[in-house]
Short mmCIF file of C-alpha atoms in Angstrom, two decimals:
data_model
loop_
_atom_site.label_atom_id
_atom_site.label_comp_id
_atom_site.label_asym_id
_atom_site.label_seq_id
_atom_site.Cartn_x
_atom_site.Cartn_y
_atom_site.Cartn_z
CA UNK A 523 89.37 127.14 91.51
CA UNK A 524 92.02 128.73 93.74
CA UNK A 525 94.10 127.98 96.82
CA UNK A 526 92.34 130.80 98.68
CA UNK A 527 89.18 128.67 98.84
CA UNK A 528 91.16 125.67 100.08
CA UNK A 529 92.82 127.79 102.76
CA UNK A 530 89.46 129.14 103.91
CA UNK A 531 88.07 125.61 104.30
CA UNK A 532 91.20 124.42 106.09
CA UNK A 533 91.05 127.36 108.53
CA UNK A 534 87.38 126.72 109.38
CA UNK A 535 86.50 125.61 112.92
CA UNK A 536 84.94 122.38 111.66
CA UNK A 537 88.19 121.26 110.07
CA UNK A 538 90.49 122.60 112.79
CA UNK A 539 88.55 120.92 115.62
CA UNK A 540 88.12 117.57 113.88
CA UNK A 541 91.67 116.30 114.30
CA UNK A 542 91.13 115.42 117.97
CA UNK A 543 89.05 112.49 116.70
CA UNK A 544 92.16 111.02 115.12
CA UNK A 545 93.30 110.41 118.71
CA UNK A 546 90.04 109.81 120.55
CA UNK A 547 88.56 107.15 118.25
CA UNK A 548 91.60 104.82 117.96
CA UNK A 549 92.31 105.07 121.71
CA UNK A 550 88.67 104.38 122.57
CA UNK A 551 88.52 101.48 120.13
CA UNK A 552 91.67 100.03 121.67
CA UNK A 553 90.30 100.32 125.21
CA UNK A 554 87.01 98.70 124.23
CA UNK A 555 88.52 95.92 122.13
CA UNK A 556 88.66 93.52 125.08
CA UNK A 557 85.23 94.44 126.42
CA UNK A 558 82.01 92.68 125.48
CA UNK A 559 79.84 94.60 123.04
CA UNK A 560 76.95 94.52 125.52
CA UNK A 561 77.32 94.61 129.31
CA UNK A 562 74.36 93.63 131.48
CA UNK A 563 73.98 95.76 134.60
CA UNK A 564 71.42 96.00 137.36
CA UNK A 565 70.45 99.52 138.29
CA UNK A 566 67.87 100.03 141.05
CA UNK A 567 66.61 96.51 140.54
CA UNK A 568 66.22 96.87 136.78
CA UNK A 569 68.34 95.15 134.14
CA UNK A 570 70.16 97.58 131.89
CA UNK A 571 72.08 96.66 128.75
CA UNK A 572 75.07 98.92 128.19
CA UNK A 573 76.45 99.00 124.64
CA UNK A 574 80.21 99.46 124.57
CA UNK A 575 80.77 99.60 120.81
CA UNK A 576 81.85 102.92 119.33
CA UNK A 577 78.96 105.18 118.30
CA UNK A 578 78.46 105.36 114.54
CA UNK A 579 78.84 109.14 114.70
CA UNK A 580 82.33 108.69 116.16
CA UNK A 581 83.25 106.49 113.24
CA UNK A 582 82.01 109.16 110.85
CA UNK A 583 83.99 111.85 112.68
CA UNK A 584 87.10 109.72 112.46
CA UNK A 585 86.53 109.28 108.72
CA UNK A 586 86.00 113.02 108.30
CA UNK A 587 89.21 113.75 110.21
CA UNK A 588 91.11 111.34 107.93
CA UNK A 589 89.80 113.07 104.80
CA UNK A 590 90.68 116.50 106.25
CA UNK A 591 94.18 115.28 107.08
CA UNK A 592 94.74 114.05 103.52
CA UNK A 593 93.54 117.40 102.17
CA UNK A 594 95.91 119.25 104.52
CA UNK A 595 98.85 117.10 103.45
CA UNK A 596 98.14 117.89 99.79
CA UNK A 597 97.79 121.60 100.62
CA UNK A 598 101.11 121.74 102.47
CA UNK A 599 102.88 119.69 99.82
CA UNK A 600 101.68 121.44 96.66
CA UNK A 601 100.48 124.95 97.52
CA UNK A 602 103.30 127.43 96.73
CA UNK A 603 105.06 128.60 99.87
CA UNK A 604 104.65 132.28 99.05
CA UNK A 605 100.87 131.83 99.21
CA UNK A 606 100.71 129.18 101.94
CA UNK A 607 102.96 130.91 104.46
CA UNK A 608 102.03 134.56 103.97
CA UNK A 609 98.56 136.05 103.79
CA UNK A 610 99.82 139.52 102.92
CA UNK A 611 102.96 141.53 102.24
CA UNK A 612 103.22 142.71 105.85
CA UNK A 613 103.67 139.13 107.06
CA UNK A 614 106.18 138.50 104.30
CA UNK A 615 108.22 141.55 105.27
CA UNK A 616 108.02 140.81 109.00
CA UNK A 617 109.75 137.49 108.36
CA UNK A 618 112.67 139.34 106.82
CA UNK A 619 111.86 138.32 103.24
CA UNK A 620 112.87 140.46 100.27
CA UNK A 621 112.50 140.55 96.51
CA UNK A 622 115.04 137.74 96.38
CA UNK A 623 112.50 135.36 97.92
CA UNK A 624 109.85 136.56 95.47
CA UNK A 625 112.25 135.76 92.63
CA UNK A 626 112.78 132.31 94.10
CA UNK A 627 109.03 131.69 94.36
CA UNK A 628 108.50 132.75 90.77
CA UNK A 629 111.28 130.48 89.57
CA UNK A 630 109.78 127.46 91.35
CA UNK A 631 106.40 128.06 89.72
CA UNK A 632 107.42 128.90 86.15
CA UNK A 633 110.43 126.67 85.59
CA UNK A 634 110.03 123.10 84.29
CA UNK A 635 112.78 120.79 85.60
CA UNK A 636 111.82 117.76 83.53
CA UNK A 637 112.28 119.67 80.29
CA UNK A 638 114.45 122.62 81.32
CA UNK A 639 112.73 125.80 80.29
CA UNK A 640 109.87 128.12 81.12
CA UNK A 641 106.49 126.43 81.22
CA UNK A 642 104.50 127.63 78.18
CA UNK A 643 101.52 128.75 80.28
CA UNK A 644 103.73 131.14 82.25
CA UNK A 645 105.73 132.82 79.48
CA UNK A 646 103.47 135.88 79.38
CA UNK A 647 103.46 136.25 83.18
CA UNK A 648 107.21 135.88 83.49
CA UNK A 649 107.89 138.37 80.73
CA UNK A 650 105.69 140.90 82.52
CA UNK A 651 107.38 140.11 85.83
CA UNK A 652 110.87 140.73 84.43
CA UNK A 653 109.79 143.99 82.83
CA UNK A 654 108.05 145.42 85.90
CA UNK A 655 110.07 144.07 88.83
CA UNK A 656 113.52 143.15 87.52
CA UNK A 657 114.14 146.16 85.27
CA UNK A 658 114.56 143.87 82.30
CA UNK A 659 113.05 144.47 78.83
CA UNK A 660 110.28 142.20 77.63
CA UNK A 661 111.73 138.92 76.42
CA UNK A 662 110.71 136.15 74.12
CA UNK A 663 110.53 132.54 75.30
CA UNK A 664 114.13 131.72 74.35
CA UNK A 665 115.54 134.63 76.32
CA UNK A 666 113.29 133.84 79.27
CA UNK A 667 114.81 130.38 79.53
CA UNK A 668 118.17 132.04 80.05
CA UNK A 669 116.99 134.84 82.31
CA UNK A 670 114.99 132.67 84.71
CA UNK A 671 118.12 130.64 85.39
CA UNK A 672 119.91 133.86 86.35
CA UNK A 673 117.36 135.10 88.89
CA UNK A 674 119.88 135.40 91.70
CA UNK A 675 122.04 137.75 89.66
CA UNK A 676 119.27 140.17 88.75
CA UNK A 677 119.11 143.60 90.28
CA UNK A 678 116.85 143.45 93.30
CA UNK A 679 115.42 145.67 95.99
CA UNK A 680 115.08 144.83 99.68
CA UNK A 681 112.14 147.08 100.40
CA UNK A 682 109.60 149.47 98.96
CA UNK A 683 106.75 149.47 96.49
CA UNK A 684 108.56 147.30 93.94
CA UNK A 685 108.84 144.41 96.41
CA UNK A 686 105.26 144.95 97.53
CA UNK A 687 103.87 144.76 94.00
CA UNK A 688 106.15 141.89 93.03
CA UNK A 689 104.95 139.92 96.06
CA UNK A 690 101.29 140.28 95.11
CA UNK A 691 102.06 139.55 91.47
CA UNK A 692 103.67 136.25 92.54
CA UNK A 693 100.81 135.51 94.93
CA UNK A 694 98.27 135.97 92.16
CA UNK A 695 100.06 133.36 90.07
CA UNK A 696 100.54 131.08 93.08
CA UNK A 697 96.84 131.22 93.97
CA UNK A 698 95.92 129.24 90.84
CA UNK A 699 99.10 127.17 90.61
CA UNK A 700 98.73 123.36 90.26
CA UNK A 701 95.01 122.97 89.53
CA UNK A 702 95.11 119.20 90.02
CA UNK A 703 96.29 119.59 93.61
CA UNK A 704 93.65 122.26 94.26
CA UNK A 705 90.87 119.99 93.01
CA UNK A 706 92.28 117.04 94.97
CA UNK A 707 92.15 119.10 98.17
CA UNK A 708 88.60 120.17 97.41
CA UNK A 709 87.50 116.56 96.86
CA UNK A 710 88.91 115.36 100.19
CA UNK A 711 87.56 118.36 102.09
CA UNK A 712 84.15 117.76 100.49
CA UNK A 713 84.18 114.10 101.51
CA UNK A 714 85.00 115.05 105.08
CA UNK A 715 82.35 117.78 105.20
CA UNK A 716 79.76 115.38 103.78
CA UNK A 717 80.36 113.02 106.72
CA UNK A 718 79.99 115.91 109.17
CA UNK A 719 76.76 116.84 107.38
CA UNK A 720 75.46 113.29 107.82
CA UNK A 721 76.11 113.54 111.57
CA UNK A 722 74.31 116.87 111.73
CA UNK A 723 71.27 115.42 109.93
CA UNK A 724 71.23 112.43 112.29
CA UNK A 725 71.24 114.75 115.30
CA UNK A 726 68.44 116.88 113.88
CA UNK A 727 66.32 113.81 113.17
CA UNK A 728 66.96 112.48 116.67
CA UNK A 729 65.80 115.74 118.23
CA UNK A 730 62.69 115.78 116.02
CA UNK A 731 61.84 112.21 117.06
CA UNK A 732 62.05 113.16 120.73
CA UNK A 733 59.48 115.90 120.11
CA UNK A 734 57.24 113.39 118.34
#
């Protein structure tokens, strides 16, 4: 499971267009709160009962929008910035970013603040990163703990193939970073999409009944 899937779902039209219901439903509910649930009207001599309660589909859309919002909050809070903000190296470079920002992104992902040191799962990746993009020899875990704390002092380039490759190396690691957050996003997006699916089924059944 990767952040790329979460980003694709979040960028979909269904998710992007759903947030308007976070405004429409509460405002409508507020306006209708002081109105009787059923209003009797006479139209062309016939009595007509007008229901003023919110449609059930609106309630489902509001629920879906809430789930999507929670998923988006998790995505923005826990997806690494180097993956969340930049889809490719061109965007990264256009924002004036250099290898220094790639170093910073790597440090955030591989360094454990609670128990100062390199996270065990990232030792191999960091050693390869130092060798290929920082002109440092391969290091063992003890030396990595020292080197990662000296990122800002390492030799760095502001442009060129080294920065390009380093960026994508960091993005590859970032794409799978924090599995729990990725799965949490997927759960909330799935809950929201399931409500949208229920609405779609209801509409299909309604149309079929009209043909019957």
